[in-house]
Short mmCIF file of C-alpha atoms in Angstrom, two decimals:
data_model
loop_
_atom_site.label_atom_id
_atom_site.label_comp_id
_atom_site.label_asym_id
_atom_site.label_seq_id
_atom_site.Cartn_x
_atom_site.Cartn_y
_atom_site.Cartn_z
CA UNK A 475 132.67 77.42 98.43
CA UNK A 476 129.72 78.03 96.31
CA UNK A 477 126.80 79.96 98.18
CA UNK A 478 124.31 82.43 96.92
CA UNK A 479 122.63 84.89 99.60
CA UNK A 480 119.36 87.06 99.34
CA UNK A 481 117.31 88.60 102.06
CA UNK A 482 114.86 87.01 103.77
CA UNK A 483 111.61 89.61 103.46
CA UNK A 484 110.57 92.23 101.05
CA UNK A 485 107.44 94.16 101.57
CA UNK A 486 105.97 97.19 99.23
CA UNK A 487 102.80 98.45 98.11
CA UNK A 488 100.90 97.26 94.79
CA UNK A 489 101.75 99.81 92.41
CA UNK A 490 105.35 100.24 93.18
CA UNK A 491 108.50 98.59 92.18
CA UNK A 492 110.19 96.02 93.52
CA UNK A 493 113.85 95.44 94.06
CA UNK A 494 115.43 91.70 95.33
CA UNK A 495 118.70 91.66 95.69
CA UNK A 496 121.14 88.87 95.24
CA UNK A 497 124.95 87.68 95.78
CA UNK A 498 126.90 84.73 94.53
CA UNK A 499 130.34 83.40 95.36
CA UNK A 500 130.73 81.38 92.25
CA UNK A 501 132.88 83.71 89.76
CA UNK A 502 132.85 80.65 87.19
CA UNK A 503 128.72 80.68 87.27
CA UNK A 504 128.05 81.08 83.68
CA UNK A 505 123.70 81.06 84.47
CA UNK A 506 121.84 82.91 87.13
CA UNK A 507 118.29 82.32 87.64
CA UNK A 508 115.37 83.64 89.46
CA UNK A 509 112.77 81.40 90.44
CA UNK A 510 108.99 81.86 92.01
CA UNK A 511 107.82 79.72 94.17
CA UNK A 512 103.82 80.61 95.08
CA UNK A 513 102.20 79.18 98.48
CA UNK A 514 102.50 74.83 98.08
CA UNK A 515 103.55 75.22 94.61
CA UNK A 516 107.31 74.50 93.49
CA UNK A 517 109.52 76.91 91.99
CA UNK A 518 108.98 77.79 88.50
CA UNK A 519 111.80 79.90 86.55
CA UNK A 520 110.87 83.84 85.84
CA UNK A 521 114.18 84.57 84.41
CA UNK A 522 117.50 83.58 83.56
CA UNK A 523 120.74 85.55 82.47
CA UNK A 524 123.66 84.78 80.85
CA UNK A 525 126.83 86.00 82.97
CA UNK A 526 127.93 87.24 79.95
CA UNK A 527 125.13 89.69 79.98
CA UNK A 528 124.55 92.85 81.83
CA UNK A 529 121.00 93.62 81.48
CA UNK A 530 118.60 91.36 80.55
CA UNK A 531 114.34 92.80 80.68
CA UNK A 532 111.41 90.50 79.93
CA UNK A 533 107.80 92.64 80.10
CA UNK A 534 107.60 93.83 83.91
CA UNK A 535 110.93 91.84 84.95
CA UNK A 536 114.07 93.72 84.68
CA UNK A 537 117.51 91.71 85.93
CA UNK A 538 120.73 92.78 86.53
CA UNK A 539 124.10 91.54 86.53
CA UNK A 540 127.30 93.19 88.30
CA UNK A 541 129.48 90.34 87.35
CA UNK A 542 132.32 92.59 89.07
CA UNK A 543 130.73 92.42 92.67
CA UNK A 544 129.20 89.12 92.13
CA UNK A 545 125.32 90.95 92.49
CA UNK A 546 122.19 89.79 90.68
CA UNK A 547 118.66 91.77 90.96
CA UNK A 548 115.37 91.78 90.10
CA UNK A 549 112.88 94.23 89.40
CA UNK A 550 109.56 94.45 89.62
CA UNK A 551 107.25 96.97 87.69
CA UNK A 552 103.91 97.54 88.50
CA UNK A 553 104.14 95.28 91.59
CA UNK A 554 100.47 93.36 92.21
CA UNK A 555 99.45 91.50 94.93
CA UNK A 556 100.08 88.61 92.69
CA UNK A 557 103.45 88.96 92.90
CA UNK A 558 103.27 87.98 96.10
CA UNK A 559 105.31 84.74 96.55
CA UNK A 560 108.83 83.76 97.42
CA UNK A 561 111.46 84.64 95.39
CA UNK A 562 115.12 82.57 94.93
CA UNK A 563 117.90 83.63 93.62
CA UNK A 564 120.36 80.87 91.82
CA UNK A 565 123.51 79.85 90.10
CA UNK A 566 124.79 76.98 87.93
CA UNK A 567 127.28 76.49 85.05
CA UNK A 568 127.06 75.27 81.67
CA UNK A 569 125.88 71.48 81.43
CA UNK A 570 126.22 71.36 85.37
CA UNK A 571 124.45 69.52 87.56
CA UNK A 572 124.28 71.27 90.66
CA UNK A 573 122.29 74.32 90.69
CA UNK A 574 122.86 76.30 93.92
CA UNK A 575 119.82 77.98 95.54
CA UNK A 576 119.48 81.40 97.85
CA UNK A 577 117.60 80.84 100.52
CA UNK A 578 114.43 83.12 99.48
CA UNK A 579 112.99 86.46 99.57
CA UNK A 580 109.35 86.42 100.75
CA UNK A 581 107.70 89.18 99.01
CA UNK A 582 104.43 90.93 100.78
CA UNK A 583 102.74 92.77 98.34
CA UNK A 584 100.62 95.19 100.50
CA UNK A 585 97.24 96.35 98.39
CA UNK B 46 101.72 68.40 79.85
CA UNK B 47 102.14 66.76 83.46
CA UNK B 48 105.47 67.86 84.08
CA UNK B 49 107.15 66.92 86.53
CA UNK B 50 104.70 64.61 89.08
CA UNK B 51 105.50 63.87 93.10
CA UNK B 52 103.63 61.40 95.15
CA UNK B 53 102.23 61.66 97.62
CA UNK B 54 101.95 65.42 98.68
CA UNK B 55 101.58 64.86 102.35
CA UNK B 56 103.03 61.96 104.45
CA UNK B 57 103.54 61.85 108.31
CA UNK B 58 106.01 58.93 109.41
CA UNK B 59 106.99 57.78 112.36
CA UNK B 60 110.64 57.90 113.77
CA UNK B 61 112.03 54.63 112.64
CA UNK B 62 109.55 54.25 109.50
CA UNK B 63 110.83 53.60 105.63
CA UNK B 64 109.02 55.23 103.19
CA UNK B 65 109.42 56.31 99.40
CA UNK B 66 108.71 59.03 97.51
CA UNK B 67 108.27 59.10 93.70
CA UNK B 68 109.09 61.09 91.13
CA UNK B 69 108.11 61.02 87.29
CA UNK B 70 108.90 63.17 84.43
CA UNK B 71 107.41 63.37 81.03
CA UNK B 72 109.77 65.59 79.04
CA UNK B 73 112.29 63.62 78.02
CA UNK B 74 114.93 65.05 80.92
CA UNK B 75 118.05 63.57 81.21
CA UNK B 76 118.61 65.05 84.75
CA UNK B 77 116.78 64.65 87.72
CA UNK B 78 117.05 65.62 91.22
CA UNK B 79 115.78 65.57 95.32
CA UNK B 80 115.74 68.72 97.11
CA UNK B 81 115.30 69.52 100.48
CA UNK B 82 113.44 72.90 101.67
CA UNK B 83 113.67 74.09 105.05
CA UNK B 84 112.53 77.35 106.37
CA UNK B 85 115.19 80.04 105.88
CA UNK B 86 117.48 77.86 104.26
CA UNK B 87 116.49 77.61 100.67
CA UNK B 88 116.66 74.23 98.77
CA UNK B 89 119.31 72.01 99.76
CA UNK B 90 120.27 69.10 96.93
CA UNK B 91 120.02 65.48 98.32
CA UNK B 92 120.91 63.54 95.25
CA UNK B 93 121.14 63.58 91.42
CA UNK B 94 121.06 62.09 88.56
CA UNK B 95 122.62 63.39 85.85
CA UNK B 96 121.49 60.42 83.14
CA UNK B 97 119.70 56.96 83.02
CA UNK B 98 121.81 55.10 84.94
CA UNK B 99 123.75 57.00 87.04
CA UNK B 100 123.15 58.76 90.63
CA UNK B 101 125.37 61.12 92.78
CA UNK B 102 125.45 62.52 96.33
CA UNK B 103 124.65 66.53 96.48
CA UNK B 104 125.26 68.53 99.50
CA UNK B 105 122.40 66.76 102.09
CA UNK B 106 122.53 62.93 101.05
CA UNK B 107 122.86 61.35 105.13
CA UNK B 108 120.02 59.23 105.94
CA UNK B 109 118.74 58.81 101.85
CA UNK B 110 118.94 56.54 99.21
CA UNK B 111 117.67 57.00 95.55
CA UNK B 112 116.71 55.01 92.17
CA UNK B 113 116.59 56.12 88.55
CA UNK B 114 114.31 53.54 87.79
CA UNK B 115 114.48 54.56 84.30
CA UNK B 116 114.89 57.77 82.30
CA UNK B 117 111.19 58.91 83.49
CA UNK B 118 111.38 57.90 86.75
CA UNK B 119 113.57 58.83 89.49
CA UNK B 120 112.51 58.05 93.78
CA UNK B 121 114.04 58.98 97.29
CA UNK B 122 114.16 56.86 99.60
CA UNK B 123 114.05 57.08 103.47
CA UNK B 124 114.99 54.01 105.34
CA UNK B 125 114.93 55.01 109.09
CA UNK B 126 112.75 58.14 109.51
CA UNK B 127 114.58 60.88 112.02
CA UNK B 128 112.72 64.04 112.99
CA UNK B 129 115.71 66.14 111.16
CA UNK B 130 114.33 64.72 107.74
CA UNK B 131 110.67 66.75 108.50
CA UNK B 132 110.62 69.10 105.28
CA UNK B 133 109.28 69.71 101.72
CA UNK B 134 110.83 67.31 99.15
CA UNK B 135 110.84 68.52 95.50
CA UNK B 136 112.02 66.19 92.29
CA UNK B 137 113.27 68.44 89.67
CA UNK B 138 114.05 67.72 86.42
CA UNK B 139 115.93 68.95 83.76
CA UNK B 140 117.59 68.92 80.00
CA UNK B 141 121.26 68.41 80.58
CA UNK B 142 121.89 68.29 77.31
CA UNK B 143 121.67 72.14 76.85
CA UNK B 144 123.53 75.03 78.39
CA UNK B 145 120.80 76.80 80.28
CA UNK B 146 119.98 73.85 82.77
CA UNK B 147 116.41 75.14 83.79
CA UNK B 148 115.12 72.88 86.31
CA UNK B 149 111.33 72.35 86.35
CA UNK B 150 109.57 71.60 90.06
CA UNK B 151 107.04 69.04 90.64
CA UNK B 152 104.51 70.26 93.42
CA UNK B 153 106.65 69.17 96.46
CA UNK B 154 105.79 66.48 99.41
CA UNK B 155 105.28 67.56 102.61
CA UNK B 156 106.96 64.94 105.31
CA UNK B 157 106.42 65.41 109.13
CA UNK B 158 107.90 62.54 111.23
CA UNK B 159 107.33 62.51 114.49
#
């Protein structure tokens, strides 16, 4: 079945990179998505990639895509304690419905 | 832009207790949809609805029933309260018209029953 998996907790210190990791069942996934989520806020979308795509980098945010091994990251420049928040991971298809959510990374960002 | 607005943000119910929670949209979505999120368990779909009109069951929808009231407005209801339906409740919506099917969050409602 469909199921997307991330760990749970992420801590680093402002100034360094960060690095969540992701993995996804769903070969036919055509979108992947990461999504904030900041303390009693909902999620808001960072990034998205095409599974078409390898790389994809937008200002500090770098993603990428191992379609072969099913493994989606992101990266983190320049990590502030802004960043701190939760982090999901997530997978859909083309004009689908059903979006399929990771259960979170909860980034510390330690100043 | 409002977005995507939830009421109310906090609600405690008792076990037994029917309650509602609404949902509104000003974007012009086609889609919208009930989450569920629980603590180490990411968001869990409830229901859907893909257009005016029509609703479907996602991967949680026991113990919930919901209304597209009309294309803006789209509301989860709880007829018997349990204890296992304590969580945060988010109404997404989204443009299903288009390939990337970004979903955008209202602020979530926090529901304790006890």
């Amino acid at each position: 079945g469909e199921d997307v998996e991330q760990s749970l907790f992420l801590s680093v210190r402002e100034g360094d990179s960060s690095v969540i990791n992701c993995t996804y069942t769903d070969s036919s996934s055509t979108y992947l998505y990461w999504y904030k989520q900041e303390p009693g806020a909902g999620l808001q979308l960072l990034t998205y990639i095409f599974s078409n795509m390898d790389m994809k980098q937008d200002q500090r945010l770098t993603v990428l895509l191992n379609k072969k091994d099913k493994h989606l990251s992101l990266r983190i420049a320049d990590t502030q304690t802004g960043d701190s928040a939760i982090y999901f991971c997530a997978e859909s298809m083309a004009g689908g419905f059903k979006t399929i959510f990771g259960a979170g990374t909860r980034l510390f960002v330690k100043a | 832009n409002a977005g995507v607005t939830q009421t109310p943000k906090f609600q405690v119910l008792k076990t037994g207790q029917s309650m509602t929670l609404q949902c509104a949209q000003d974007m012009n979505h086609n889609s919208m949809y009930w989450y569920r999120q629980d603590p180490g368990m990411g968001l869990r779909l409830i229901y859907y609805s893909a257009s005016e009109g029509t609703t479907d069951k996602g991967e949680v929808p026991n113990g919930y029933n919901v209304s597209r009231l009309n294309k803006r407005e789209f509301s989860l209801r709880l007829e018997s309260a349990a204890p296992s339906q304590t969580s945060v409740y988010f109404c997404a919506s989204s443009d299903g018209q288009r390939g990337n099917t970004e979903a955008f969050f209202g602020q979530g409602t926090r529901l304790t029953v006890v």
